[in-house]
PDB file of C-alpha atoms in Angstrom:
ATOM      1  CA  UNK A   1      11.639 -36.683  13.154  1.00  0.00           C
ATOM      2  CA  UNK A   2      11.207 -39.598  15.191  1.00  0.00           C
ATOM      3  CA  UNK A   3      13.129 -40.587  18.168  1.00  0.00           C
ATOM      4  CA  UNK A   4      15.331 -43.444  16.252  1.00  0.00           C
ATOM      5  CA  UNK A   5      16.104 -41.267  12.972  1.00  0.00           C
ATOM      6  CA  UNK A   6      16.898 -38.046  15.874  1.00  0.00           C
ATOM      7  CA  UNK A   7      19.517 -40.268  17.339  1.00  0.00           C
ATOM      8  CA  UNK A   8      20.745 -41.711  13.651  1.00  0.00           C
ATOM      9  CA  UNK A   9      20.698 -37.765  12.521  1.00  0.00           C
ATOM     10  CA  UNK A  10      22.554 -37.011  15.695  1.00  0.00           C
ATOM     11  CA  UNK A  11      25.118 -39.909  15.604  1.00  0.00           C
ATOM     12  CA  UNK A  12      26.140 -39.348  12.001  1.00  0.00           C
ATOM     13  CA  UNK A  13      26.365 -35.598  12.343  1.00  0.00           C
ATOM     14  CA  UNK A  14      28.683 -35.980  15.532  1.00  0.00           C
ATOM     15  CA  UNK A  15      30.682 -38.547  13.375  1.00  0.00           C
ATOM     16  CA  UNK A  16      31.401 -35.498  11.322  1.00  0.00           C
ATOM     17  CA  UNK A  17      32.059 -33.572  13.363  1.00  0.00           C
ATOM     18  CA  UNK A  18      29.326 -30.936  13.318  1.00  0.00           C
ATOM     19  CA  UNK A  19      27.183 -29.667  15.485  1.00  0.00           C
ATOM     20  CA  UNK A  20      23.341 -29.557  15.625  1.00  0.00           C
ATOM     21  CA  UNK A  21      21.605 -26.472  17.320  1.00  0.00           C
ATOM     22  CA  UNK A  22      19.436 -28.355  19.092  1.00  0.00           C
ATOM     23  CA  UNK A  23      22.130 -29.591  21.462  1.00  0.00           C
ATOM     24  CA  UNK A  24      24.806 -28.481  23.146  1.00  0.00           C
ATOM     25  CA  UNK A  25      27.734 -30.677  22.473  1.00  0.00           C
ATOM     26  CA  UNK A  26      28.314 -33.594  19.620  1.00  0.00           C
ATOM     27  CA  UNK A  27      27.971 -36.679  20.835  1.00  0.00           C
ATOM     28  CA  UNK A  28      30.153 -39.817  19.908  1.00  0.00           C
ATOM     29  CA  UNK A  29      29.357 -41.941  17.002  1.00  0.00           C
ATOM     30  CA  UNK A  30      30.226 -45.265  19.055  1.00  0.00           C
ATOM     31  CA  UNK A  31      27.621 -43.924  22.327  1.00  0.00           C
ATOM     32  CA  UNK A  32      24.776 -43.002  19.656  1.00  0.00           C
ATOM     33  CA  UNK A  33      24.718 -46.683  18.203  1.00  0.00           C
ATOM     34  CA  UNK A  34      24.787 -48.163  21.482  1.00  0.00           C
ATOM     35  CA  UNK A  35      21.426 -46.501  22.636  1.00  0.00           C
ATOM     36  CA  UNK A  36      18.942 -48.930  23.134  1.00  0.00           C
ATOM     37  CA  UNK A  37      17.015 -49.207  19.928  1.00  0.00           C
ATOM     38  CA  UNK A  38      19.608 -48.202  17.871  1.00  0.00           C
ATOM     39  CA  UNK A  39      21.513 -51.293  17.652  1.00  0.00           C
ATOM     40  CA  UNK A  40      18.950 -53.494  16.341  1.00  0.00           C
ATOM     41  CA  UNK A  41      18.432 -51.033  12.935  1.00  0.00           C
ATOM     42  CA  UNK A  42      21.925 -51.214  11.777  1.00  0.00           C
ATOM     43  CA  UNK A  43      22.054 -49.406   8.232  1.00  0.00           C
ATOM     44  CA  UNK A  44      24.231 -51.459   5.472  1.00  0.00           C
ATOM     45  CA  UNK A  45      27.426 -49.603   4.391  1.00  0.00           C
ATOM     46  CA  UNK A  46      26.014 -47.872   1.032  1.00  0.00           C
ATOM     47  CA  UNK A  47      22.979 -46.184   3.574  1.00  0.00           C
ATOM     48  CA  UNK A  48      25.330 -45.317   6.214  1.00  0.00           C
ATOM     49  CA  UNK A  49      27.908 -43.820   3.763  1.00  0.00           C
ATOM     50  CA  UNK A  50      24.910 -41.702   1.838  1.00  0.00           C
ATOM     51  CA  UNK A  51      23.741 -40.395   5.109  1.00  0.00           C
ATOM     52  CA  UNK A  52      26.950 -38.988   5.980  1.00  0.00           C
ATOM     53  CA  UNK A  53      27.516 -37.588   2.710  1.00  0.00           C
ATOM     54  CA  UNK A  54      24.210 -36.114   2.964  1.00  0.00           C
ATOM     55  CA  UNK A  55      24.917 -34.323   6.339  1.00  0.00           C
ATOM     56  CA  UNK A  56      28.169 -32.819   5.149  1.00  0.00           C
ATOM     57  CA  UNK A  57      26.509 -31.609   1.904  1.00  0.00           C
ATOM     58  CA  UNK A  58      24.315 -29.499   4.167  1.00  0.00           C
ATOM     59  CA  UNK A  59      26.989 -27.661   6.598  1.00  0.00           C
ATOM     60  CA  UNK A  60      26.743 -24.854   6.802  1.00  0.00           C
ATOM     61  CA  UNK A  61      29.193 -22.222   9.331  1.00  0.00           C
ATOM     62  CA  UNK A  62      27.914 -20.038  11.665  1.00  0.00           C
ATOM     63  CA  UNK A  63      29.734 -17.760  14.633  1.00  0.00           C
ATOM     64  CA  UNK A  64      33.242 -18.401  15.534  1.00  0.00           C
ATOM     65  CA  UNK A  65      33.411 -21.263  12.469  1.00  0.00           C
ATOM     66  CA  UNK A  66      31.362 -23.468  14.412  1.00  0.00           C
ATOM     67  CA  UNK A  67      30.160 -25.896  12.278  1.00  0.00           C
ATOM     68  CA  UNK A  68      26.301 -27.316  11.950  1.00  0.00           C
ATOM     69  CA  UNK A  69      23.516 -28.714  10.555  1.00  0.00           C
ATOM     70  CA  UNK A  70      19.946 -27.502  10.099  1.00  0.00           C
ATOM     71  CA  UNK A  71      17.353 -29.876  11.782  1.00  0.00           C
ATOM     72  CA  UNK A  72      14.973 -29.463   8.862  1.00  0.00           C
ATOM     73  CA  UNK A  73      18.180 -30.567   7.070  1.00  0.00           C
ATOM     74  CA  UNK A  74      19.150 -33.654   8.888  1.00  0.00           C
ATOM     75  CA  UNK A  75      15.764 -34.836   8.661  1.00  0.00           C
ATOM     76  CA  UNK A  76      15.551 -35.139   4.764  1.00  0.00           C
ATOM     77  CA  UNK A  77      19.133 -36.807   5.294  1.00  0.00           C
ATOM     78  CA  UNK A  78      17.489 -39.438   7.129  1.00  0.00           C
ATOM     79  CA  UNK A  79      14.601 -39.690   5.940  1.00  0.00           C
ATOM     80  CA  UNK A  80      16.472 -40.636   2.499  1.00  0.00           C
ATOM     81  CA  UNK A  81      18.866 -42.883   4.652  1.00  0.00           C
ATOM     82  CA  UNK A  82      15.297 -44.752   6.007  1.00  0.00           C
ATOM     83  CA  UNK A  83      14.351 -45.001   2.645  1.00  0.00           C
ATOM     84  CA  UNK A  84      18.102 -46.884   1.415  1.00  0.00           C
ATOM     85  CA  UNK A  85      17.679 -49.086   4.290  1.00  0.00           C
ATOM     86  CA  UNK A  86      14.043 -50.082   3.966  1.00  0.00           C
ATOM     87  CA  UNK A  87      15.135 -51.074   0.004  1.00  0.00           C
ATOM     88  CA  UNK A  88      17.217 -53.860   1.408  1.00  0.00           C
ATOM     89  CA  UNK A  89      20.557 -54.514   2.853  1.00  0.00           C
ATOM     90  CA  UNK A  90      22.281 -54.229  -0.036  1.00  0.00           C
ATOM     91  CA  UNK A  91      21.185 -50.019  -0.301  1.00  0.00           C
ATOM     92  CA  UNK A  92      19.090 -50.937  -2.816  1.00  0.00           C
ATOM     93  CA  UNK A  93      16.715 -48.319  -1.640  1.00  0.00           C
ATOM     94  CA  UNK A  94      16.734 -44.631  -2.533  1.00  0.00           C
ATOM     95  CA  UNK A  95      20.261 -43.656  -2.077  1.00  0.00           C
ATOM     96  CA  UNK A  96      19.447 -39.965  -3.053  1.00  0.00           C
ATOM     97  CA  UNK A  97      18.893 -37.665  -0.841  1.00  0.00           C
ATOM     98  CA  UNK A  98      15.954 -35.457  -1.231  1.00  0.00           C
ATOM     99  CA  UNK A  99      17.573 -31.839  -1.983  1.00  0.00           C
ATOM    100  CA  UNK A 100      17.919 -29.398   0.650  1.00  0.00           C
ATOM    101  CA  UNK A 101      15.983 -25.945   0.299  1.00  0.00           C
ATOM    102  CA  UNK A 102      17.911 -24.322   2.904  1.00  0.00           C
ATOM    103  CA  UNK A 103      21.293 -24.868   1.616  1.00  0.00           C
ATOM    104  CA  UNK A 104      23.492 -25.559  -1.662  1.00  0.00           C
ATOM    105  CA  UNK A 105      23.312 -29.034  -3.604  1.00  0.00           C
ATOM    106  CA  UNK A 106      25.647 -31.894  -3.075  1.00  0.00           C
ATOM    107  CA  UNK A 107      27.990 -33.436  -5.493  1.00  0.00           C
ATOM    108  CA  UNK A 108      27.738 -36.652  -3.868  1.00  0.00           C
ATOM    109  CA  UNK A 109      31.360 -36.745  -2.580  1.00  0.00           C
ATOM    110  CA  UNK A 110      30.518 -34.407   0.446  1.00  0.00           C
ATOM    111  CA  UNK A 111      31.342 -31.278  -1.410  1.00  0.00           C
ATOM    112  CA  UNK A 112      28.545 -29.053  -1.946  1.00  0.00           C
ATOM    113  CA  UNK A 113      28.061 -27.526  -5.843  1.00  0.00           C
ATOM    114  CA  UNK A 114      28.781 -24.246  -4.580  1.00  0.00           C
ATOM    115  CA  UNK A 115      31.650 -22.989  -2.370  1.00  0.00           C
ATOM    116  CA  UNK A 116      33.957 -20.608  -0.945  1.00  0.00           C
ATOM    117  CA  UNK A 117      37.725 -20.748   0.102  1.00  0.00           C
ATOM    118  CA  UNK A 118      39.645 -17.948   2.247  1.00  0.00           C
ATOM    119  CA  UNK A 119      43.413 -18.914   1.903  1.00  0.00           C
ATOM    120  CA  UNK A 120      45.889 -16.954   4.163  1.00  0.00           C
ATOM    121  CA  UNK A 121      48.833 -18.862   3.157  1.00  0.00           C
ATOM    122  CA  UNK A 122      50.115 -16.554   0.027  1.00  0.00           C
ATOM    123  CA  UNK A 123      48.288 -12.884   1.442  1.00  0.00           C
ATOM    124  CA  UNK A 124      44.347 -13.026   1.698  1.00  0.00           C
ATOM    125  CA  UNK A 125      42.557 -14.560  -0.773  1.00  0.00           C
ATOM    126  CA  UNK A 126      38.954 -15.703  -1.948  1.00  0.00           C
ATOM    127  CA  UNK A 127      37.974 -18.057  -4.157  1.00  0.00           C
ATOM    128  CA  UNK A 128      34.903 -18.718  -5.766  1.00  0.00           C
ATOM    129  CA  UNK A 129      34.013 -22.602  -6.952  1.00  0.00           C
ATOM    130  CA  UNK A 130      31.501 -24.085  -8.354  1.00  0.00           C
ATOM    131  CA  UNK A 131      31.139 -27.994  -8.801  1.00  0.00           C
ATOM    132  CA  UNK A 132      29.186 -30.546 -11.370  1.00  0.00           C
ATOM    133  CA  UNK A 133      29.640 -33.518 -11.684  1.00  0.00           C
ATOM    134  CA  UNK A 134      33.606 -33.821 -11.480  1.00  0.00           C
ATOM    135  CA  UNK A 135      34.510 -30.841 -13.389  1.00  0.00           C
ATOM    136  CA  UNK A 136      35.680 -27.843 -11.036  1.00  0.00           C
ATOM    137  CA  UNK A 137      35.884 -24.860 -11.753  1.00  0.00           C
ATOM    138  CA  UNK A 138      37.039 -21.462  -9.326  1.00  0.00           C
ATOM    139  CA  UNK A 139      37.885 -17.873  -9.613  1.00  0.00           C
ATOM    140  CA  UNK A 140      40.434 -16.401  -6.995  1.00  0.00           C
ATOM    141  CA  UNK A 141      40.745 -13.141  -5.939  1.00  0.00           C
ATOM    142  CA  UNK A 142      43.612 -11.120  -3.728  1.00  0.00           C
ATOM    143  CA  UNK A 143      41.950  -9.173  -0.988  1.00  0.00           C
ATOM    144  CA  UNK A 144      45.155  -6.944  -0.346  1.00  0.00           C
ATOM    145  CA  UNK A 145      48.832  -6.385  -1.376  1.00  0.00           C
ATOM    146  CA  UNK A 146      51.311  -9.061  -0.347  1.00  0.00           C
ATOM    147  CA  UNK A 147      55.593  -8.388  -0.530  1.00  0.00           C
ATOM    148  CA  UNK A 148      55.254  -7.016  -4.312  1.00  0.00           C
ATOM    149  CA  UNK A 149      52.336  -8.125  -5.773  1.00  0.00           C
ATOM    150  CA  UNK A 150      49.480  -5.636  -5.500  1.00  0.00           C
ATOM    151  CA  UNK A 151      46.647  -7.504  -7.247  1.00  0.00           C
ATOM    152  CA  UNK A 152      46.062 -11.110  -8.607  1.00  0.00           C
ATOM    153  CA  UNK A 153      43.327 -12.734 -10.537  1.00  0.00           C
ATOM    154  CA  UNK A 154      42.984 -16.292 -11.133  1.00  0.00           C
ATOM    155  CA  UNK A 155      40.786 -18.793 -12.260  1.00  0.00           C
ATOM    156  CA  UNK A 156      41.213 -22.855 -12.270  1.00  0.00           C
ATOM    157  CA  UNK A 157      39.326 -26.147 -13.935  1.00  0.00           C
ATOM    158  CA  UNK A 158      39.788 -29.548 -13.223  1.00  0.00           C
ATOM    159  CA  UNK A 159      38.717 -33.139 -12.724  1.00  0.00           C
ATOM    160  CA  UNK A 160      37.453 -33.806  -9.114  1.00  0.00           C
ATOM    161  CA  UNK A 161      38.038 -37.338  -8.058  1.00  0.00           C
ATOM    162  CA  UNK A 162      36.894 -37.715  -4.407  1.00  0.00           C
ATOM    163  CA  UNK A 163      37.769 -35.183  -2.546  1.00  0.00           C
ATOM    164  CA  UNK A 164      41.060 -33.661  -4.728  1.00  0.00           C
ATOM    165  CA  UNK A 165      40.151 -31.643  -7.652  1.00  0.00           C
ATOM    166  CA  UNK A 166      43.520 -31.503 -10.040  1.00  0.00           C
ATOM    167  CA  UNK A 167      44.166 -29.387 -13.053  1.00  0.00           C
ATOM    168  CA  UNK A 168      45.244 -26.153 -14.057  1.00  0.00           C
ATOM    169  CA  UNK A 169      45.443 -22.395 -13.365  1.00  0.00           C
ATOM    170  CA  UNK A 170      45.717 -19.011 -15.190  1.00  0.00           C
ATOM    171  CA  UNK A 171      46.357 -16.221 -13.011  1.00  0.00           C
ATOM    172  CA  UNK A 172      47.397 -12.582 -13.689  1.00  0.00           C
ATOM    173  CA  UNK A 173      49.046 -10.147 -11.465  1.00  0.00           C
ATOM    174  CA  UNK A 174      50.299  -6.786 -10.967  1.00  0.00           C
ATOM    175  CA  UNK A 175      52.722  -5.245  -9.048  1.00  0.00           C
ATOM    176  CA  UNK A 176      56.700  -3.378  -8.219  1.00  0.00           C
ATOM    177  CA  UNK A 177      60.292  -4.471  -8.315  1.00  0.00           C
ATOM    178  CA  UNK A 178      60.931  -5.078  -4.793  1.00  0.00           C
ATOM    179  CA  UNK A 179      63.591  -2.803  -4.304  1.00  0.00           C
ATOM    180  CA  UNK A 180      62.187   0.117  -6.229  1.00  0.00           C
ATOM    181  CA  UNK A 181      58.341   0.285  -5.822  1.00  0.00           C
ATOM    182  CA  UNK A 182      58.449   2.771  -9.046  1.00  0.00           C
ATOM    183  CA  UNK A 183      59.638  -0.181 -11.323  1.00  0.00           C
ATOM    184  CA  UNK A 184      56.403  -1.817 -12.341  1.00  0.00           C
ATOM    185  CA  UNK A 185      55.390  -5.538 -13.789  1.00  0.00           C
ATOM    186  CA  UNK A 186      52.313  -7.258 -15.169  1.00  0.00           C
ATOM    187  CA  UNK A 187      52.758 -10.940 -15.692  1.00  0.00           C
ATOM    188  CA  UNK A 188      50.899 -14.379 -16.745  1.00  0.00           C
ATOM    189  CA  UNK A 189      50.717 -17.635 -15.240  1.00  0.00           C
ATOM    190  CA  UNK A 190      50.035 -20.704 -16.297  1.00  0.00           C
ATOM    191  CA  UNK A 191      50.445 -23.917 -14.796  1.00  0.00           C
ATOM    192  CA  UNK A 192      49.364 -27.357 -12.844  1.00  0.00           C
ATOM    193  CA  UNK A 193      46.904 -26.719  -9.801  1.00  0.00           C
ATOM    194  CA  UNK A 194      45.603 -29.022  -6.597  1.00  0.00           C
ATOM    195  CA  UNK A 195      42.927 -28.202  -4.491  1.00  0.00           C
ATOM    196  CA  UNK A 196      43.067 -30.712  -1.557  1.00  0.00           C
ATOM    197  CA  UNK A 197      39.900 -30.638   0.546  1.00  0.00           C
ATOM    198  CA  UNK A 198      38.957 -31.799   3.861  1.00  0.00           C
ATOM    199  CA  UNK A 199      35.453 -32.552   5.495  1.00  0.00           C
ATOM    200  CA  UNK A 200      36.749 -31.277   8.287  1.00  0.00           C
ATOM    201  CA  UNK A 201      36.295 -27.815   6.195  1.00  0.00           C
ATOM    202  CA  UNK A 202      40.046 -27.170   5.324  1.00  0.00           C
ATOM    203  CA  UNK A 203      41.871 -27.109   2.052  1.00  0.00           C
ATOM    204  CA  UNK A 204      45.184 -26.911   0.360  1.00  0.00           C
ATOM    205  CA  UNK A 205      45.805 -25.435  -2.584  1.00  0.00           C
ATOM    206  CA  UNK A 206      49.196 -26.456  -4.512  1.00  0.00           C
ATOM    207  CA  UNK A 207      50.150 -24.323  -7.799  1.00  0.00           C
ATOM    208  CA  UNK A 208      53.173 -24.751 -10.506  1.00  0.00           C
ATOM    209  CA  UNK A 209      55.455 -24.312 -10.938  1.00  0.00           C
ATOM    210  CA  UNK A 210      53.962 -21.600 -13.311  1.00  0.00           C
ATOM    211  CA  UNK A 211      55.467 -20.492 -16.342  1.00  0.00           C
ATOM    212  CA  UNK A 212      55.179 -16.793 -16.374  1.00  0.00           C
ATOM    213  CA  UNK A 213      55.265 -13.921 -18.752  1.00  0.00           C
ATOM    214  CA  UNK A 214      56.082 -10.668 -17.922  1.00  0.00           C
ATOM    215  CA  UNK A 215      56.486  -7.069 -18.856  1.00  0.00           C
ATOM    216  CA  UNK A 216      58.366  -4.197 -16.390  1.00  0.00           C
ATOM    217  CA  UNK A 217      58.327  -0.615 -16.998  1.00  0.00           C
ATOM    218  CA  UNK A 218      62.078  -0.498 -16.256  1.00  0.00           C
ATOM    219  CA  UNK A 219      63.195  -3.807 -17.951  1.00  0.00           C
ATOM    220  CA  UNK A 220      61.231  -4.553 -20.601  1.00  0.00           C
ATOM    221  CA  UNK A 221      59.646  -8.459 -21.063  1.00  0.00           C
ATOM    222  CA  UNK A 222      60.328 -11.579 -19.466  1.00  0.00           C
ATOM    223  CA  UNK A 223      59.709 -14.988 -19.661  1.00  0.00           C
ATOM    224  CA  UNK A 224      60.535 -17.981 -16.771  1.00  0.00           C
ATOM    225  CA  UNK A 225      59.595 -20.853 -14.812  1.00  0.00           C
ATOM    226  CA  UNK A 226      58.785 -20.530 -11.536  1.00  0.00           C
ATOM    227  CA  UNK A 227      58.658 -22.371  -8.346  1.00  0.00           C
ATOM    228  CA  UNK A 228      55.754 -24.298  -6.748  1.00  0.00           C
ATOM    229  CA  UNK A 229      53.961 -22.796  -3.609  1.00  0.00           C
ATOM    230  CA  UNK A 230      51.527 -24.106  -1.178  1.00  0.00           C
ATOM    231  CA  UNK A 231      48.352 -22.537   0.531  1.00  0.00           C
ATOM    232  CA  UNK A 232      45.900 -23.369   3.017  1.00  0.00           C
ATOM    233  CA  UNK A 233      42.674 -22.427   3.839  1.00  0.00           C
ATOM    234  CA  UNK A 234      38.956 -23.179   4.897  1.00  0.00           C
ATOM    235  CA  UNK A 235      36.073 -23.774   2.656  1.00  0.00           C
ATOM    236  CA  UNK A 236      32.150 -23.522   3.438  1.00  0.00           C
ATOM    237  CA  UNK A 237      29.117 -23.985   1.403  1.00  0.00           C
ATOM    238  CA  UNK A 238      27.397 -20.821  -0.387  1.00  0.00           C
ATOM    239  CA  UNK A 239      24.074 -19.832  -1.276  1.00  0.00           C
TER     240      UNK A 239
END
């Protein structure tokens, strides 16, 4: 990489605030671009905002959450954003970004085609999405027991439009009356679904209110609408 794309790499990916292994701490945006050099080879808007979309496609978390980017990585990045702003002012360059070998595809919107959410919110979960184009889809598990619900499956598809992916949600879930564990239920939900992310690396989830059908050893079935709930979580690129 050459010393002006190192410090363009560097800048952007401190913009986002990630990290690169190769240093210690990010640096500022505004101190990269006033390095001598830098100044004169100011990208146009379209370059700049496919570089940074690059970089955050290619995040990937290592100890303690800390957040980086692969040099190999960053190089393709700009090596693609060199190629936009050779093309002409307007981006009329390549504004796709050579794909990364070392880490999952980008949707364009800074979301990578393949990810993983831990939610803590509503007990422990783990969610498995998958992205193309807009369409989202994601299967959620629950690690552990939380008050009376012992297990829960769900899965969710939607429309993703930037960075908010809305549709709906089917879950099932098992579990005990809570004031007499031997009293057991199985119920369906259906219902509206948000997944908010952040490329910061955080998400919230908002579901329902669900309707839900149910069956209890002790009552027989039910049927109701329940309320809406919030959770939040992280989410990191997979393999």
């Amino acid at each position: 990489m050459t010393g002006l794309a190192a410090k363009l790499a560097l800048a952007a990916a401190a913009a986002a605030g990630l990290y690169a292994p190769t240093i210690g701490v990010p640096t500022s945006l505004g101190s990269c671009l006033r390095t001598p050099g830098i100044a004169s080879a100011a990208p146009s808007p379209t370059c700049a905002s496919d570089l940074r979309d690059c970089l955050h496609a290619q995040v990937r978390t290592g100890l303690y959450g800390v957040r980086y980017v692969l040099p190999e990585d960053a190089s393709r990045c700009v090596e693609a954003f060199n190629a936009c702003r050779h093309g002409g002012t307007s981006g009329g360059g390549n504004p796709n970004p050579p794909p990364s070998t070392s880490a999952s595809g980008s949707t364009g919107k800074g979301l990578p085609s393949h990810l993983g959410i831990k939610t803590s919110g509503n007990g422990d979960s783990r969610y498995d999405c998958r992205i193309s184009g807009n369409s989202v889809s994601c299967t959620g598990t629950l690690l552990a027991s939380f008050g009376s619900t012992d297990s829960s499956e769900e899965q969710f598809t939607g429309t993703l439009s930037g960075l908010t992916a809305t549709g709906t949600f089917k879950g099932h879930q098992t579990g005990h009356a809570p004031a007499d564990a031997s009293c057991r239920y199985e119920q369906d939900l259906t219902g509206p679904a948000t997944y908010v992310f952040n490329l910061d690396g955080t998400v919230l989830i908002r579901q329902g209110p669900a309707q839900i059908q149910g069956t209890y050893s002790c009552g027989g079935p039910t049927s109701y609408t329940g309320k809406a709930w919030e959770s939040t979580g992280t989410w990191s690129a997979m393999e």
